[in-house]
Amino acid sequence: MDSERQQQRMRMYKRTLLGVFTGGLALVLGLWSWHTFAAAGLTASPANPRQNDTVSLFGSGFTPGETVSVWITYPDFSVLGVAEVATNGDGSFSYPYLPDFLGAAYTPTGKYTYTAFGQSSGREVYATINVDIGRAPGTSTGVQVTATPRRDTQGSVYVFSGTGYGGNEEVGAWLRYPDNHIEDLGHIQAGPLGVMEYVLAVGGVPVGHYAFTAQGLRTGNVGIAEFDVNVDDLTVATGTAFLQVAASPDNQLSYATFTGSGYRPGELVTIWATLPNYATLWVGDLTADDNGSFTSVLFLSEQEPVGKRTYTAYGNTSGRRAIADYTLTPGGGPGSGLSVNPVVNGICEGSGCF
């Protein structure tokens, strides 16, 4: 009898150990499965594309069926919305895309960071690519293009003259900027002797080294003229005023308060920003009060480039000018906790920003 009771106790003890082991194993497997699923990731392929190459994004570790917001941070830390995608049943997604969200060969070269944010899970992951300059045709034998500036500064006019094209053929032209992005200048009609001319007026463009390229659409003949644009003061002031820009805080996705004085009562004051690359961006117009003063607020979106900039407030009647420096820091890119899809083309411009 004692032997039978001892065997029963041993069987109960084994069942208890087995239950504990099974429960512990289930707990370990559950934790392992949750951690495996929670380890979200994002990869971009290829990691070193050229301009206008297709880049594919692959995300994993999100909640099945959730909406994932994807945005991209440019080399100047401006942020642009890419897309919202739904994950598959395993919490993954794939999305073929271009480095430039416009889908054109206009992308500046440099380092880009894609961010994917799960709207339900709150998981946020990143993938970085380094964009190199695209392949471009070289100058054709017998073709020559020259650039003749009236001044090699902002606000000047450049005349491009080309020879060696086909008689009366259309010539496509584009402009490469200092950051290597491309602007399409349209088509030029060459003359009967294959001579073409293009006039380019540059205002507050970025300073640096440019290249003008003209290619015959029928012959394929290519001519390239390189030139420089230097900084210049495009406004003549007849007096000084006061301008102060206060931050709250000084990062993207924040507001800056503009306080100005010393203008004529009721006059129109134009405000623009000189960006870190010395390009100018019109911000807006406002009207001074009866004391010649104003206070306005500007939203600095995630699409604003970071770095030191200079704001200028110019009285259109008095000619008085005031200048204030301001340094914008990153915010709204990777690590910012941005939980909504950035607005595409959301750069704040014009009087409606105040």
Coordinates of C-alpha atoms in Angstrom, one line a residue:
M1 CA 0.0 0.0 0.0
D2 CA 2.8 2.4 0.9
S3 CA 4.5 1.6 -2.3
E4 CA 1.3 2.3 -4.3
R5 CA 0.9 5.7 -2.5
Q6 CA 4.5 6.6 -3.2
Q7 CA 4.0 5.8 -6.9
Q8 CA 0.9 8.0 -7.0
R9 CA 2.8 10.8 -5.4
M10 CA 5.6 10.4 -7.9
R11 CA 3.1 10.5 -10.8
M12 CA 1.5 13.7 -9.4
Y13 CA 4.9 15.2 -8.9
K14 CA 5.9 14.5 -12.5
R15 CA 2.6 15.9 -13.8
T16 CA 3.2 19.0 -11.8
L17 CA 6.7 19.4 -13.1
L18 CA 5.5 18.8 -16.6
G19 CA 2.8 21.4 -16.2
V20 CA 5.2 24.0 -14.9
F21 CA 7.7 23.2 -17.7
T22 CA 5.0 23.4 -20.3
G23 CA 3.7 26.7 -18.9
G24 CA 7.2 28.1 -18.7
L25 CA 8.0 27.0 -22.2
A26 CA 4.8 28.6 -23.5
L27 CA 5.7 31.8 -21.7
V28 CA 9.2 31.8 -23.1
L29 CA 7.9 31.0 -26.6
G30 CA 5.3 33.7 -26.3
L31 CA 7.9 36.3 -25.2
W32 CA 10.3 35.2 -27.9
S33 CA 7.5 35.4 -30.5
W34 CA 6.4 38.9 -29.3
H35 CA 10.0 40.2 -29.2
T36 CA 10.6 38.7 -32.7
F37 CA 7.5 40.4 -34.0
A38 CA 8.2 43.7 -32.2
A39 CA 11.7 44.0 -33.7
A40 CA 10.5 46.1 -36.6
G41 CA 13.0 46.9 -39.4
L42 CA 13.3 48.9 -42.6
T43 CA 15.7 48.4 -45.5
A44 CA 16.2 50.4 -48.7
S45 CA 17.7 48.8 -51.8
P46 CA 20.1 49.8 -53.3
A47 CA 21.8 51.7 -50.5
N48 CA 24.0 53.8 -52.9
P49 CA 21.8 54.7 -55.9
R50 CA 22.4 57.3 -58.5
Q51 CA 19.9 60.1 -59.3
N52 CA 16.7 58.7 -60.8
D53 CA 17.4 55.1 -59.8
T54 CA 14.5 53.2 -58.3
V55 CA 14.8 52.6 -54.6
S56 CA 12.6 49.9 -53.0
L57 CA 11.6 49.9 -49.4
F58 CA 11.1 46.8 -47.3
G59 CA 9.5 47.0 -43.9
S60 CA 8.8 44.3 -41.3
G61 CA 7.7 43.8 -37.7
F62 CA 4.6 46.0 -37.8
T63 CA 1.1 45.0 -36.8
P64 CA -0.7 43.0 -39.5
G65 CA -2.9 45.2 -41.6
E66 CA -1.9 48.5 -39.9
T67 CA -1.2 51.8 -41.8
V68 CA 2.4 52.8 -41.9
S69 CA 3.4 56.4 -42.7
V70 CA 6.6 56.8 -44.7
W71 CA 8.6 60.0 -45.1
I72 CA 12.0 61.0 -46.2
T73 CA 14.6 63.4 -44.8
Y74 CA 16.7 65.2 -47.4
P75 CA 20.4 66.1 -47.0
D76 CA 19.4 69.6 -45.8
F77 CA 17.1 67.9 -43.2
S78 CA 13.9 69.0 -44.9
V79 CA 11.2 66.3 -44.5
L80 CA 8.8 65.2 -47.3
G81 CA 5.9 62.8 -47.1
V82 CA 6.3 59.7 -49.3
A83 CA 3.3 57.5 -48.8
E84 CA 0.9 55.6 -46.5
V85 CA 1.0 51.8 -47.0
A86 CA -0.9 49.0 -45.4
T87 CA 1.1 46.0 -44.1
N88 CA 0.5 42.4 -45.1
G89 CA -0.8 39.6 -42.8
D90 CA 2.7 39.1 -41.4
G91 CA 3.2 42.8 -40.6
S92 CA 5.5 43.5 -43.6
F93 CA 5.3 45.8 -46.7
S94 CA 7.3 46.5 -49.8
Y95 CA 7.2 49.8 -51.7
P96 CA 9.2 50.7 -54.8
Y97 CA 10.0 54.3 -54.9
L98 CA 12.4 57.0 -56.1
P99 CA 14.7 59.1 -53.9
D100 CA 12.8 62.2 -55.2
F101 CA 9.2 62.0 -54.2
L102 CA 8.3 64.0 -57.4
G103 CA 9.4 61.0 -59.4
A104 CA 11.9 63.0 -61.4
A105 CA 15.7 63.3 -61.8
Y106 CA 15.8 66.4 -59.8
T107 CA 17.1 64.8 -56.6
P108 CA 20.0 66.5 -54.9
T109 CA 23.0 64.3 -54.1
G110 CA 23.8 63.4 -50.5
K111 CA 22.5 61.4 -47.6
Y112 CA 18.8 60.6 -47.3
T113 CA 16.9 58.8 -44.5
Y114 CA 13.6 57.0 -44.9
T115 CA 11.4 56.8 -41.8
A116 CA 8.5 54.3 -41.4
F117 CA 6.0 54.9 -38.6
G118 CA 3.3 52.4 -37.6
Q119 CA 0.2 54.3 -36.8
S120 CA -1.2 51.6 -34.6
S121 CA 1.9 50.0 -33.1
G122 CA 3.9 53.2 -32.7
R123 CA 6.9 51.4 -34.1
E124 CA 9.4 53.7 -35.9
V125 CA 12.3 52.5 -38.0
Y126 CA 14.8 54.1 -40.4
A127 CA 16.8 53.3 -43.6
T128 CA 19.6 55.5 -45.0
I129 CA 20.7 55.8 -48.6
N130 CA 23.5 57.9 -50.2
V131 CA 22.5 59.3 -53.6
D132 CA 25.3 59.9 -56.1
I133 CA 25.1 62.1 -59.2
G134 CA 23.4 60.5 -62.2
R135 CA 25.1 59.5 -65.4
A136 CA 25.2 62.3 -68.0
P137 CA 26.2 62.6 -71.6
G138 CA 29.6 64.2 -72.4
T139 CA 30.2 67.0 -74.8
S140 CA 30.0 66.0 -78.4
T141 CA 32.8 66.6 -80.9
G142 CA 32.1 69.8 -82.9
V143 CA 29.6 71.2 -80.4
Q144 CA 30.5 74.3 -78.4
V145 CA 28.3 76.1 -75.8
T146 CA 29.5 79.2 -74.0
A147 CA 28.1 81.2 -71.1
T148 CA 28.4 85.0 -71.1
P149 CA 27.2 86.7 -67.9
R150 CA 26.6 90.4 -67.5
R151 CA 27.7 89.8 -63.9
D152 CA 28.4 86.5 -62.3
T153 CA 26.2 87.2 -59.3
Q154 CA 22.6 86.7 -58.2
G155 CA 20.2 89.0 -60.1
S156 CA 22.3 88.8 -63.3
V157 CA 21.5 87.5 -66.8
Y158 CA 23.5 84.7 -68.5
V159 CA 23.4 84.3 -72.3
F160 CA 24.2 80.7 -73.6
S161 CA 25.3 80.4 -77.2
G162 CA 25.8 77.1 -78.9
T163 CA 27.0 75.9 -82.3
G164 CA 27.3 72.4 -83.9
Y165 CA 23.6 71.4 -83.8
G166 CA 21.5 70.2 -86.7
G167 CA 19.8 72.8 -88.8
N168 CA 16.4 73.9 -87.4
E169 CA 16.4 71.1 -84.8
E170 CA 14.9 71.3 -81.4
V171 CA 17.4 71.4 -78.6
G172 CA 16.5 70.2 -75.0
A173 CA 18.1 72.2 -72.2
W174 CA 18.6 71.7 -68.5
L175 CA 20.4 73.3 -65.6
R176 CA 22.4 71.5 -62.9
Y177 CA 22.5 73.3 -59.6
P178 CA 25.3 73.3 -57.0
D179 CA 23.6 70.5 -55.1
N180 CA 23.4 68.5 -58.4
H181 CA 19.7 68.6 -58.7
I182 CA 18.4 69.3 -62.2
E183 CA 15.9 71.8 -63.6
D184 CA 14.3 71.3 -67.0
L185 CA 14.6 74.5 -69.1
G186 CA 12.4 73.2 -72.0
H187 CA 13.2 73.3 -75.7
I188 CA 15.2 75.7 -77.9
Q189 CA 14.8 76.0 -81.7
A190 CA 18.2 76.0 -83.4
G191 CA 18.7 78.1 -86.6
P192 CA 19.3 76.9 -90.1
L193 CA 23.1 76.8 -89.4
G194 CA 22.7 74.8 -86.1
V195 CA 23.2 77.8 -83.9
M196 CA 21.1 78.2 -80.8
E197 CA 20.9 80.8 -78.0
Y198 CA 19.2 80.7 -74.5
V199 CA 18.9 83.6 -72.1
L200 CA 18.7 82.8 -68.4
A201 CA 17.9 85.4 -65.7
V202 CA 19.0 84.3 -62.2
G203 CA 17.4 86.0 -59.2
G204 CA 17.9 84.8 -55.6
V205 CA 19.2 81.3 -56.6
P206 CA 21.7 79.3 -54.5
V207 CA 25.3 80.5 -55.0
G208 CA 27.9 78.0 -56.4
H209 CA 28.8 76.1 -59.5
Y210 CA 26.3 75.4 -62.3
A211 CA 26.2 73.6 -65.6
F212 CA 24.0 74.3 -68.5
T213 CA 23.5 71.4 -70.9
A214 CA 21.9 71.5 -74.4
Q215 CA 21.2 68.3 -76.4
G216 CA 19.9 68.1 -79.9
L217 CA 16.7 66.0 -80.0
R218 CA 17.4 64.8 -83.6
T219 CA 21.2 64.6 -83.8
G220 CA 21.8 63.8 -80.1
N221 CA 24.7 66.4 -80.1
V222 CA 25.5 67.7 -76.6
G223 CA 27.1 70.9 -75.5
I224 CA 27.8 71.9 -71.9
A225 CA 28.8 75.3 -70.4
E226 CA 29.8 75.6 -66.7
F227 CA 29.5 78.8 -64.8
D228 CA 29.4 80.3 -61.2
V229 CA 26.9 82.4 -59.4
N230 CA 28.1 84.5 -56.5
V231 CA 26.2 86.2 -53.8
D232 CA 24.8 89.8 -54.3
D233 CA 22.6 92.2 -52.4
L234 CA 19.5 92.5 -54.5
T235 CA 17.8 95.3 -52.4
V236 CA 18.9 98.9 -52.1
A237 CA 17.9 100.3 -48.7
T238 CA 17.4 104.0 -48.0
G239 CA 17.2 103.6 -44.2
T240 CA 17.2 101.1 -41.3
A241 CA 14.5 99.6 -39.2
F242 CA 14.3 97.0 -36.4
L243 CA 13.5 93.3 -36.7
Q244 CA 13.6 90.6 -34.1
V245 CA 12.9 86.9 -34.6
A246 CA 12.1 84.9 -31.4
A247 CA 11.9 81.1 -31.4
S248 CA 9.6 78.8 -29.4
P249 CA 11.6 76.5 -29.8
D250 CA 14.0 77.0 -32.8
N251 CA 13.4 73.6 -34.5
Q252 CA 11.2 72.6 -37.5
L253 CA 7.5 72.1 -36.7
S254 CA 7.6 75.2 -34.4
Y255 CA 6.6 78.8 -34.6
A256 CA 8.8 81.9 -34.9
T257 CA 7.6 85.3 -33.8
F258 CA 8.6 88.4 -35.9
T259 CA 8.6 91.8 -34.2
G260 CA 9.4 94.8 -36.4
S261 CA 9.4 98.6 -35.9
G262 CA 10.7 101.8 -37.5
Y263 CA 8.6 101.7 -40.7
R264 CA 6.1 104.2 -41.9
P265 CA 2.5 103.9 -40.5
G266 CA 0.4 101.5 -42.6
E267 CA 3.1 100.7 -45.2
L268 CA 3.5 97.3 -46.8
V269 CA 6.5 95.4 -45.4
T270 CA 7.9 92.4 -47.4
I271 CA 9.7 89.7 -45.6
W272 CA 12.0 87.1 -47.1
A273 CA 14.5 84.6 -45.9
T274 CA 18.1 84.1 -47.2
L275 CA 18.7 80.4 -46.7
P276 CA 22.0 78.7 -45.8
N277 CA 22.9 78.3 -49.5
Y278 CA 22.2 82.0 -50.0
A279 CA 19.0 81.3 -52.0
T280 CA 16.2 83.7 -51.1
L281 CA 12.7 82.6 -50.3
W282 CA 9.8 85.1 -50.2
V283 CA 7.9 84.6 -46.9
G284 CA 5.1 87.1 -47.1
D285 CA 3.8 90.7 -47.0
L286 CA 2.2 92.4 -44.0
T287 CA 1.0 95.9 -43.2
A288 CA 2.6 98.0 -40.4
D289 CA 0.3 99.5 -37.8
D290 CA -0.2 103.2 -37.1
N291 CA 3.1 103.3 -35.2
G292 CA 5.0 101.7 -38.1
S293 CA 5.3 98.4 -36.1
F294 CA 4.2 94.8 -36.6
T295 CA 4.2 91.5 -34.7
S296 CA 3.5 88.3 -36.7
V297 CA 4.0 84.5 -36.3
L298 CA 5.4 82.2 -38.9
F299 CA 5.1 78.4 -38.8
L300 CA 8.3 76.7 -39.8
S301 CA 7.3 73.4 -41.3
E302 CA 9.2 70.1 -41.5
Q303 CA 10.1 71.0 -45.2
E304 CA 12.2 74.0 -44.2
P305 CA 16.0 73.4 -44.6
V306 CA 17.9 73.7 -41.4
G307 CA 20.9 75.9 -40.6
K308 CA 21.6 79.6 -40.3
R309 CA 19.3 81.9 -42.3
T310 CA 18.7 85.6 -42.4
Y311 CA 15.3 87.2 -42.4
T312 CA 14.9 90.6 -44.1
A313 CA 12.0 93.0 -43.6
Y314 CA 11.8 95.7 -46.3
G315 CA 9.4 98.7 -46.2
N316 CA 8.1 99.1 -49.8
T317 CA 7.3 102.8 -49.3
S318 CA 10.1 104.0 -47.0
G319 CA 12.8 101.8 -48.3
R320 CA 13.8 101.0 -44.8
R321 CA 15.3 97.6 -44.2
A322 CA 15.9 95.4 -41.1
I323 CA 17.8 92.1 -40.8
A324 CA 17.7 89.4 -38.2
D325 CA 19.7 86.1 -38.2
Y326 CA 18.0 82.9 -37.1
T327 CA 19.3 79.3 -36.8
L328 CA 16.8 76.5 -37.5
T329 CA 17.5 73.1 -36.0
P330 CA 16.2 69.7 -37.1
G331 CA 12.8 68.6 -35.9
G332 CA 10.2 66.3 -37.5
G333 CA 12.8 63.9 -38.9
P334 CA 14.2 60.7 -37.5
G335 CA 14.0 60.6 -33.7
S336 CA 11.6 63.4 -33.4
G337 CA 8.6 61.3 -32.6
L338 CA 6.6 62.8 -35.5
S339 CA 3.4 60.7 -35.4
V340 CA 1.6 62.1 -38.5
N341 CA 2.4 62.0 -42.2
P342 CA 4.1 65.3 -43.2
V343 CA 2.1 67.5 -45.6
V344 CA 3.5 67.3 -49.1
N345 CA 4.4 70.7 -50.5
G346 CA 3.9 72.2 -47.2
I347 CA 6.5 75.0 -47.2
C348 CA 4.9 78.0 -45.7
E349 CA 4.9 80.9 -48.2
G350 CA 3.0 84.2 -48.5
S351 CA 0.8 86.3 -46.3
G352 CA -1.3 83.4 -45.3
C353 CA 1.5 82.0 -43.2
F354 CA 1.2 84.8 -40.6

